[in-house]
Each structure stands twice: as structure tokens, then as C-alpha cells.
Short mmCIF file of C-alpha atoms and ligand atoms in Angstrom, two decimals:
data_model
loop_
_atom_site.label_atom_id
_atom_site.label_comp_id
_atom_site.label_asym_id
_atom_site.label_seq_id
_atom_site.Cartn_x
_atom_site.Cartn_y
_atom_site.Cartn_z
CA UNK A 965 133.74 -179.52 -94.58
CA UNK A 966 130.23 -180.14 -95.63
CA UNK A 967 127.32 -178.50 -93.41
CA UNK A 968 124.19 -180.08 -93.22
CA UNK A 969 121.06 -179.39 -91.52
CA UNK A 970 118.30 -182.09 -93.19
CA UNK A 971 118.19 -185.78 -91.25
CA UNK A 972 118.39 -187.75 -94.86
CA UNK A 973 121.06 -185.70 -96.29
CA UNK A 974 123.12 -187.10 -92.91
CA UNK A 975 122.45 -190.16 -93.71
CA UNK A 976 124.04 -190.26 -96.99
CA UNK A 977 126.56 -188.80 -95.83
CA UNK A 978 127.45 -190.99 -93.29
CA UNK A 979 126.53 -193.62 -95.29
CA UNK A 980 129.22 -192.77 -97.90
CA UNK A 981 131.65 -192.36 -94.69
CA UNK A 982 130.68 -196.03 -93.42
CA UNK A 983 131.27 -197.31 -97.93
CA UNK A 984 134.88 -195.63 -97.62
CA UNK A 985 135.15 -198.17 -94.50
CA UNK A 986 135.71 -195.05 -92.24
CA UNK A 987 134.67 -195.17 -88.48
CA UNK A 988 132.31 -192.21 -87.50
CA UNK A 989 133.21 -189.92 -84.73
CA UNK A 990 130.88 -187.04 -82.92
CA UNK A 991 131.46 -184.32 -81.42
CA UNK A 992 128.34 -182.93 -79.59
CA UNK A 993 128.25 -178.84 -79.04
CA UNK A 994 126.21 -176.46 -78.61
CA UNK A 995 128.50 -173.64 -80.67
CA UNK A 996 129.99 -170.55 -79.35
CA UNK A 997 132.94 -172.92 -79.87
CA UNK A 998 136.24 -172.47 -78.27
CA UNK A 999 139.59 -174.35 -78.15
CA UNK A 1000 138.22 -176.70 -75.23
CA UNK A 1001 135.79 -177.72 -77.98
CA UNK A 1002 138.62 -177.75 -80.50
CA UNK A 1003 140.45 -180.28 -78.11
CA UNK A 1004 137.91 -182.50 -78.41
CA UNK A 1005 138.11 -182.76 -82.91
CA UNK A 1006 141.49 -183.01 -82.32
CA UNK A 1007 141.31 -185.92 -80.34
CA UNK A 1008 138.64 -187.45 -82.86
CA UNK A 1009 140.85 -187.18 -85.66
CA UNK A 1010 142.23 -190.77 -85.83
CA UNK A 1011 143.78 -192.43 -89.00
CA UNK A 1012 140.90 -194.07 -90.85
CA UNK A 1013 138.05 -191.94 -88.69
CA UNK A 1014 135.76 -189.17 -90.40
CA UNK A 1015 134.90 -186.22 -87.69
CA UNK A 1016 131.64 -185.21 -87.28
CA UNK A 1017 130.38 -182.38 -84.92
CA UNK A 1018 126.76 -181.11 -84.32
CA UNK A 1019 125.64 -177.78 -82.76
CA UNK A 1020 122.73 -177.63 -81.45
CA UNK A 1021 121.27 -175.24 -78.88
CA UNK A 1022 119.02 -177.64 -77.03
CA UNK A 1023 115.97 -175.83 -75.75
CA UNK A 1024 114.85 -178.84 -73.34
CA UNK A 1025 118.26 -178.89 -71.50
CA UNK A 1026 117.48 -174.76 -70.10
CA UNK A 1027 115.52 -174.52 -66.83
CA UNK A 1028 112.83 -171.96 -66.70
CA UNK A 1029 114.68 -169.32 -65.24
CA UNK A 1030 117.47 -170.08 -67.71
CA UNK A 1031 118.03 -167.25 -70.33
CA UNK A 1032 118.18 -169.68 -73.70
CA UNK A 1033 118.11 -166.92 -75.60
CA UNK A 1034 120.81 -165.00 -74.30
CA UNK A 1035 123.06 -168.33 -75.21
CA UNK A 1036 125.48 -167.13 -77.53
CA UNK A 1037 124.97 -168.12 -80.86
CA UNK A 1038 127.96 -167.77 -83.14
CA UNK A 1039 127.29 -170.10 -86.55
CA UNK A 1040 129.96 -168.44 -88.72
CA UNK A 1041 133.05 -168.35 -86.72
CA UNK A 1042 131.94 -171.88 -85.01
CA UNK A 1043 132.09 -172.98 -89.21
CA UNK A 1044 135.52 -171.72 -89.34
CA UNK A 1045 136.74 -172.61 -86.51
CA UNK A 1046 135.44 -176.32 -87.52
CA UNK A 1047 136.70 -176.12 -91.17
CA UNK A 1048 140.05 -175.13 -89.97
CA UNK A 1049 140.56 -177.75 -87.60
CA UNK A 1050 139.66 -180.23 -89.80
CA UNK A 1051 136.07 -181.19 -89.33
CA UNK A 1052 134.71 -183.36 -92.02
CA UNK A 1053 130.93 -182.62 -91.37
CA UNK A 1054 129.00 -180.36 -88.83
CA UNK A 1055 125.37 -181.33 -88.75
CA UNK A 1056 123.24 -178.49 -87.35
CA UNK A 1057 119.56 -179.69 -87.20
CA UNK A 1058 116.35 -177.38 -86.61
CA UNK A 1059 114.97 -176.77 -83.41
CA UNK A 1060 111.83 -178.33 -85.33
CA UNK A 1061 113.45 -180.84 -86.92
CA UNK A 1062 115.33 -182.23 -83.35
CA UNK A 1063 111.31 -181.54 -81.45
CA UNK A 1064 108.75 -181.96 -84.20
CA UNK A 1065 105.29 -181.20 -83.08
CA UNK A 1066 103.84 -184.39 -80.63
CA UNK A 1067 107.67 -185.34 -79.40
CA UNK A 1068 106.80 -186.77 -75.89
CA UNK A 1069 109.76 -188.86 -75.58
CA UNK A 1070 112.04 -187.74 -72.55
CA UNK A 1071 115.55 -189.90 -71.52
CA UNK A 1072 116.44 -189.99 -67.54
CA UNK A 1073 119.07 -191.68 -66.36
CA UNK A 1074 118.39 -192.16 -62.19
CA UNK A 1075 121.08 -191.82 -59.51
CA UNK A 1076 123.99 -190.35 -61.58
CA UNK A 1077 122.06 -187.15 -62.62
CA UNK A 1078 119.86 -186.56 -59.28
CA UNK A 1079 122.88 -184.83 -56.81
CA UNK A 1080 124.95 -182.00 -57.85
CA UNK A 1081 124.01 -179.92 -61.07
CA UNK A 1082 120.89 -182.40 -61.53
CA UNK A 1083 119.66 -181.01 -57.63
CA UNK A 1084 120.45 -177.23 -58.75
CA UNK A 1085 118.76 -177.27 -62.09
CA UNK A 1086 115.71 -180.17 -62.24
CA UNK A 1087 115.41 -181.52 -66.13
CA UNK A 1088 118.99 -180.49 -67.02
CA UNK A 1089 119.78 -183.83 -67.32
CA UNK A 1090 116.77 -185.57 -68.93
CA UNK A 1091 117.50 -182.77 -71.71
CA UNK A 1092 121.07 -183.78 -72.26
CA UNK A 1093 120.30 -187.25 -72.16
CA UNK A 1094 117.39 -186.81 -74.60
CA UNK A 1095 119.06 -184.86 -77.54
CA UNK A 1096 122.57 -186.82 -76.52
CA UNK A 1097 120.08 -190.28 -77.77
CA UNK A 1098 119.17 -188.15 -80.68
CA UNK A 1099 122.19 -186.98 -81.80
CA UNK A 1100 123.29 -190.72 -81.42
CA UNK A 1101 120.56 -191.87 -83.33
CA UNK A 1102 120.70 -189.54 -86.02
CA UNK A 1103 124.89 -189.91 -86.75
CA UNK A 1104 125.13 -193.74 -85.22
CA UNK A 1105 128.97 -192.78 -84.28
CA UNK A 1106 131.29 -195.23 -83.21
CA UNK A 1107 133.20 -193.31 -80.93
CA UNK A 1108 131.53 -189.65 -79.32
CA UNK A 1109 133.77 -187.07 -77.51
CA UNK A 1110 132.37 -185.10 -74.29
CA UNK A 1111 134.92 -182.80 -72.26
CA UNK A 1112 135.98 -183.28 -68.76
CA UNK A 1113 134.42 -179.82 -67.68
CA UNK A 1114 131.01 -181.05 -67.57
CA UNK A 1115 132.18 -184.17 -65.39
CA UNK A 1116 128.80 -184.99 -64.29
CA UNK A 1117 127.49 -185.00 -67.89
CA UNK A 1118 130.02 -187.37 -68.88
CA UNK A 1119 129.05 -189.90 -66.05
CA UNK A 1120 125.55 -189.55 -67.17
CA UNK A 1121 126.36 -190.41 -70.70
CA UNK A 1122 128.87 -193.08 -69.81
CA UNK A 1123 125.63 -194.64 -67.72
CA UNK A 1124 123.13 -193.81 -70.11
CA UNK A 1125 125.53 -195.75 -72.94
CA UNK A 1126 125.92 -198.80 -70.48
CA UNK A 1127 122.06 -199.07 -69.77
CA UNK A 1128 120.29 -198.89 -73.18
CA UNK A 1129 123.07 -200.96 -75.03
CA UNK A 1130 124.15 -198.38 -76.93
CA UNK A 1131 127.27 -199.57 -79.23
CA UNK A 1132 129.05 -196.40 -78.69
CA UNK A 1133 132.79 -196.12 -77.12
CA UNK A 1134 132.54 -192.87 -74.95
CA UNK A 1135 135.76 -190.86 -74.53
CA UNK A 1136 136.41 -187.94 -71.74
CA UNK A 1137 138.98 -185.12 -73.01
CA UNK A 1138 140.56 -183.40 -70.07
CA UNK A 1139 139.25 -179.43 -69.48
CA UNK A 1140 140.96 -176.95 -71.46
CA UNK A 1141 142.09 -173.98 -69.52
CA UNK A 1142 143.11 -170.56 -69.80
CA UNK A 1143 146.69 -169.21 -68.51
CA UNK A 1144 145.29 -168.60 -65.07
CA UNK A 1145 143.56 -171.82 -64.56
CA UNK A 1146 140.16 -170.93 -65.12
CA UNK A 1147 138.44 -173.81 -67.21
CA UNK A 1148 137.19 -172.62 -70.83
CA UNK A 1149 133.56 -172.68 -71.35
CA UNK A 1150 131.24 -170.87 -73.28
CA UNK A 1151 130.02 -168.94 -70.19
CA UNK A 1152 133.23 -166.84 -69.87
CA UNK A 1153 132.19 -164.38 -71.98
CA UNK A 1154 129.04 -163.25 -69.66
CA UNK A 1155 132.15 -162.40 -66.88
CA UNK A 1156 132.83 -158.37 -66.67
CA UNK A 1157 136.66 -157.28 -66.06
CA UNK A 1158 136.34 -157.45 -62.11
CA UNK A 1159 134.38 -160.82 -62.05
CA UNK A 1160 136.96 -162.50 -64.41
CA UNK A 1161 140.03 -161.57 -62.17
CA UNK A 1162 137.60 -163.12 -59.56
CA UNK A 1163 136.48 -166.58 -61.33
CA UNK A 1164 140.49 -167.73 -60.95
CA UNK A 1165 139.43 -168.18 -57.44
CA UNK A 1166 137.22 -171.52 -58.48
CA UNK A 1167 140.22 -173.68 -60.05
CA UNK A 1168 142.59 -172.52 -57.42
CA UNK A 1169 140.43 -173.43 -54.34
CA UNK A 1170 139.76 -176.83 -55.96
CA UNK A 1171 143.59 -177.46 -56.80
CA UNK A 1172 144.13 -176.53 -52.93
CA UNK A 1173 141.48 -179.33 -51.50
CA UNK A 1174 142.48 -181.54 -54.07
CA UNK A 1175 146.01 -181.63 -53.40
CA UNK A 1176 145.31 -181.79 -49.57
CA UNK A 1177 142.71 -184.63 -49.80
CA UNK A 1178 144.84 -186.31 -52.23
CA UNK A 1179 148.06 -186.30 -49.21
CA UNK A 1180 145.37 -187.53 -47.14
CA UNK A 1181 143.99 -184.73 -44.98
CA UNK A 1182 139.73 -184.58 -43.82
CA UNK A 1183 138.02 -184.09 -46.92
CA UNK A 1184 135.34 -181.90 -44.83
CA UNK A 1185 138.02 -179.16 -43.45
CA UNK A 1186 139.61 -179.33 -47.47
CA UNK A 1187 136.02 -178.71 -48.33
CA UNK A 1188 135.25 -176.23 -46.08
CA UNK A 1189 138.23 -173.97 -46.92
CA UNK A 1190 137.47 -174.17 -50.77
CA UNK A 1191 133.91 -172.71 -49.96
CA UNK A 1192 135.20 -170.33 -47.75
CA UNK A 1193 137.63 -169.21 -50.37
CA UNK A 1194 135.55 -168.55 -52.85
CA UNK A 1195 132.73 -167.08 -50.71
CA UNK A 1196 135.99 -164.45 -49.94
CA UNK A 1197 136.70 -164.21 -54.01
CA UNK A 1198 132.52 -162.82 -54.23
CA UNK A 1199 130.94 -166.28 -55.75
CA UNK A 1200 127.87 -167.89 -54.16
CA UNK A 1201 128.28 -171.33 -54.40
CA UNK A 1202 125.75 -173.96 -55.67
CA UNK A 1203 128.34 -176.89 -54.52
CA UNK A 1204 131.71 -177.89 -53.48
CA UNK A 1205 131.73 -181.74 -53.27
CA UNK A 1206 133.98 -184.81 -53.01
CA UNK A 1207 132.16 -187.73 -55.00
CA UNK A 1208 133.01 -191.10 -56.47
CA UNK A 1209 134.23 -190.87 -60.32
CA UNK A 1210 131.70 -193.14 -61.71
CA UNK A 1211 128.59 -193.13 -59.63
CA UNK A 1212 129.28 -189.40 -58.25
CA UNK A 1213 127.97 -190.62 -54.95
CA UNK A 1214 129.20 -188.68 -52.00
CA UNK A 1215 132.66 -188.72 -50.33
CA UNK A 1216 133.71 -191.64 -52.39
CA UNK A 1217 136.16 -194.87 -51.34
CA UNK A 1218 139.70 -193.36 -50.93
CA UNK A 1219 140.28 -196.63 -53.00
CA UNK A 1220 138.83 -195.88 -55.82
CA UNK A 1221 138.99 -192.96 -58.13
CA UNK A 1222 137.47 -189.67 -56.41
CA UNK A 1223 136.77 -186.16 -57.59
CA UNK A 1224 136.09 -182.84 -56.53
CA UNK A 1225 133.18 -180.87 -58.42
CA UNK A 1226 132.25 -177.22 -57.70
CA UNK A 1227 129.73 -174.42 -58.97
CA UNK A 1228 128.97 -171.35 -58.03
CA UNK A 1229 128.01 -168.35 -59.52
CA UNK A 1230 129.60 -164.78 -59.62
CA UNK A 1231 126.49 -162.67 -60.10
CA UNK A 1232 124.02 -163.71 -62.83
CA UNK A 1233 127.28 -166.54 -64.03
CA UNK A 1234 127.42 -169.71 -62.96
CA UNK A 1235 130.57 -171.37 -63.37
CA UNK A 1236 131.57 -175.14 -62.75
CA UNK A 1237 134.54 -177.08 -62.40
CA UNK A 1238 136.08 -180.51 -60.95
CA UNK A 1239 139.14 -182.31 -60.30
CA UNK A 1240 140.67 -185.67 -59.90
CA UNK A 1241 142.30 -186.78 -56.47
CA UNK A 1242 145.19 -187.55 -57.55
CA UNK A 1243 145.62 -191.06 -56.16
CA UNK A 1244 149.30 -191.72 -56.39
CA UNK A 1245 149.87 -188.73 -53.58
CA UNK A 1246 148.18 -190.31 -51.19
CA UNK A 1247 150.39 -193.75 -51.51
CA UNK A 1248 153.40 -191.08 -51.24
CA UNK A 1249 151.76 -189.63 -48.28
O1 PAF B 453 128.02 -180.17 -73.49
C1 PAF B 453 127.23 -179.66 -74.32
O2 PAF B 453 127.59 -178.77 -75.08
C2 PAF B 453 125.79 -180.15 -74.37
O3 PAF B 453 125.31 -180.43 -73.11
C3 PAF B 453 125.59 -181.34 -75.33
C4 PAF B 453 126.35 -182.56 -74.86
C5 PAF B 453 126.03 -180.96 -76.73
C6 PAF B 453 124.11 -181.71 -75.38
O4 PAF B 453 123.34 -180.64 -75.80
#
């Protein structure tokens, strides 16, 4: 696996991908890798496709009173990690390089990104769609891989993709988890012993409303008992909402595919999750 940090030196390289006749896939990170990002190379290694993945920490995606420098930073085991699964290339740019001075251009994508995490932390959003444009820019993929986990990301993304033409095929990887249920993310780590035991609360509350808005019960008293479960469990909660799958607007048509999103924080960690409503039980219902 080659590592490259230089815009032209990409370009060669996926120039010599695109002469082989290979397609191009990305995998967008931010490091402190872990095997939910490791699901997503494995499910961009096709026959015939090279594997690219970026880390970048992107500064313009942290809020103000978001600690960017306590985000872990882990460059030599997130090389391994890459190598060994079978990475071809992991393009790590420069802070300066991705924002050279006089970069004024900012990405938002309306509607999709305004409720939920977009309400809780204002610019999150317009960062991840800026650098995502980047990072599209600067590979040109053919295929890029986002996980399930950050559900509302994806949407934006899928929108974003839609809107300014861009001739990439966008593919959600379903949320890795650990034995417990609690959905991998790089955030784990900031958990002590007592507050991990406590986090299994979030993926269990959501299974529960799922499951009983899925046989067809009021979505509000499903709700209501997920927030009051993990209120019990210590976590202050940013959100517990039923939402359309596409458009993430509230409640959602029972016809149409719904989820449930979620985050809340146990002490200075916030922690997010989501699931689908299962469709098929409510036509057993
Ligand atoms: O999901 C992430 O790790 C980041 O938000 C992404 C997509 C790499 C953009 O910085």
C-alpha cells in the first residue's frame, strides 16, 4: 500500500489505476480506525476495483466547543490496519494542503442537514459536505463508501451527490457493533469502565422502539420510553427521533422506509445511533 500525502502524486496514481482499466473506490476517514471502518474496505474490494482510503481530521467539521485536538490521532496502526486489509492507497493530505490560505469555499446542502445532529452542532454539516467535495475532487472515485452509523451523513451525501451531478455511486455499509450492541465508533474510547457498561443502554432502547413501531404501536409512547430509558441508564439526550430514510423529515410515511436516530451524551461523550423500522413486521402485524 502506497501512502501519499501531495495532490499531484494522487493523481498519478490514480491515473495509473484508471490506465490498468481499474474502477476507483474511496473510503473517507478520519483515522483512529476500527473494524466498522475496516467493513467498509472490505466492501470496496471488488474484482477489477483499486481501494483507496483518506484520513483526514477535518478541522471545519468541529464546532467551537468541540475538542479537535483531543481527536485521537493514530497514523501508524490506522497504516497497518489499512495495509493488512488490503488497501491499495491511503491518501492523507495536509491540513494546509486540504485549506490553503484564502479557501472561502463552503458546501451546504439545505433540509437534509438542518434537524437532528445539523440542529445540535451548527456547521457540522457544511464541513462534511465541504471536505466530502474535496476528497471527491481530489480521488474522482467511482464508487465512495460511508457507514450506516452516521445515518444522517449518509443522507446528506446521497443529496449532496444527486444535486451537484456528481458521477459518484454512493454505498451505505451497515454499523459495525460490538458483542453488546453498542455501535463502533471512534468515540468509544473517551467512555470510562462505568459509562461503557452504561452506553449498551442506547442500542437497546432503540432496538425496543424499533421493534414496537415496526408491529405498529404509537411511535410517540415507543419514543418516549427509549428517552426515558436512557435518561435511567445516566445519558442526556440530544435526540430520539423517528424520521423518513431519505429526507430525514419527521415521523415519516409508515409506507415508506423509516428510521429511528438517537444521541445523547454520557458525560463529556456523545454517542449516536439509528435503526431501520423494519417494514416487513408491520405487514405481519
Ligand atoms: O465519517 C467521517 O469519518 C467523516 O465525517 C468524513 C466522511 C471522513 C468527512 O470528514
Amino acid at each position: 500500500m502506497q501512502t501519499i500525502r501531495q495532490t499531484e502524486s494522487l493523481r498519478e496514481a490514480v491515473a495509473a489505476y484508471r490506465a490498468e482499466g481499474a474502477r476507483v473506490a474511496l473510503v473517507p476517514t478520519m483515522g483512529a480506525l476500527h473494524a466498522g471502518h475496516m467493513a467498509l474496505v472490505e466492501a470496496a474490494k471488488r474484482p477489477g476495483t483499486r481501494v483507496i482510503a483518506s484520513i483526514f481530521v477535518n478541522p471545519k467539521q468541529f464546532g467551537a466547543s468541540e475538542d479537535l485536538s483531543r481527536y485521537p490521532r493514530k497514523e501508524a496502526a490506522d497504516t497497518r490496519m489499512l495495509k493488512e486489509a488490503g488497501c491499495d492507497l491511503l491518501w492523507m493530505p495536509a491540513v494546509e494542503a486540504m485549506y490553503p490560505d484564502g479557501f472561502a469555499t463552503n458546501i451546504s446542502v439545505a433540509g437534509v442537514s438542518e434537524g437532528l445532529d445539523g440542529a445540535a452542532r451548527p456547521g457540522h454539516f457544511d464541513g462534511v459536505a465541504t471536505v466530502v467535495t474535496k476528497l471527491f475532487n481530489q480521488v474522482r472515485p467511482d464508487i465512495a463508501y460511508f457507514g450506516e452509523k452516521d445515518f444522517q451523513q449518509l443522507a446528506v451525501i446521497r443529496r449532496m451527490v444527486i444535486d451537484l451531478d456528481m458521477d459518484i455511486e454512493i454505498i451505505g455499509v451497515p454499523t459495525q457493533r460490538e458483542d453488546d450492541g453498542l455501535a463502533l465508533s471512534s468515540r468509544n474510547v473517551y467512555l470510562d469502565e462505568e459509562q461503557r457498561a452504561r452506553a449498551v443502554a442506547l442500542p437497546r432502547s432503540l432496538g425496543v422502539a424499533a421493534k414496537a413501531i415496526g408491529r405498529g404501536d404509537d411511535p410517540e409512547a415507543a419514543l418516549q420510553t427509549a428517552r426515558e430509558a436512557l435518561i435511567a441508564a445516566g445519558f442526556e439526550i440530544d435526540y430520539v427521533e423517528l424520521v423518513d430514510a431519505t429526507t430525514l423529515a419527521p415521523d415519516g410515511d409508515p409506507g415508506q422506509p423509516r428510521r429511528l436516530l438517537a444521541a445523547a451524551r454520557l458525560g463529556t461523550t456523545r454517542l449516536i445511533d439509528n435503526l431501520a423500522i423494519d417494514a416487513f413486521s408491520i405487514q405481519q402485524s
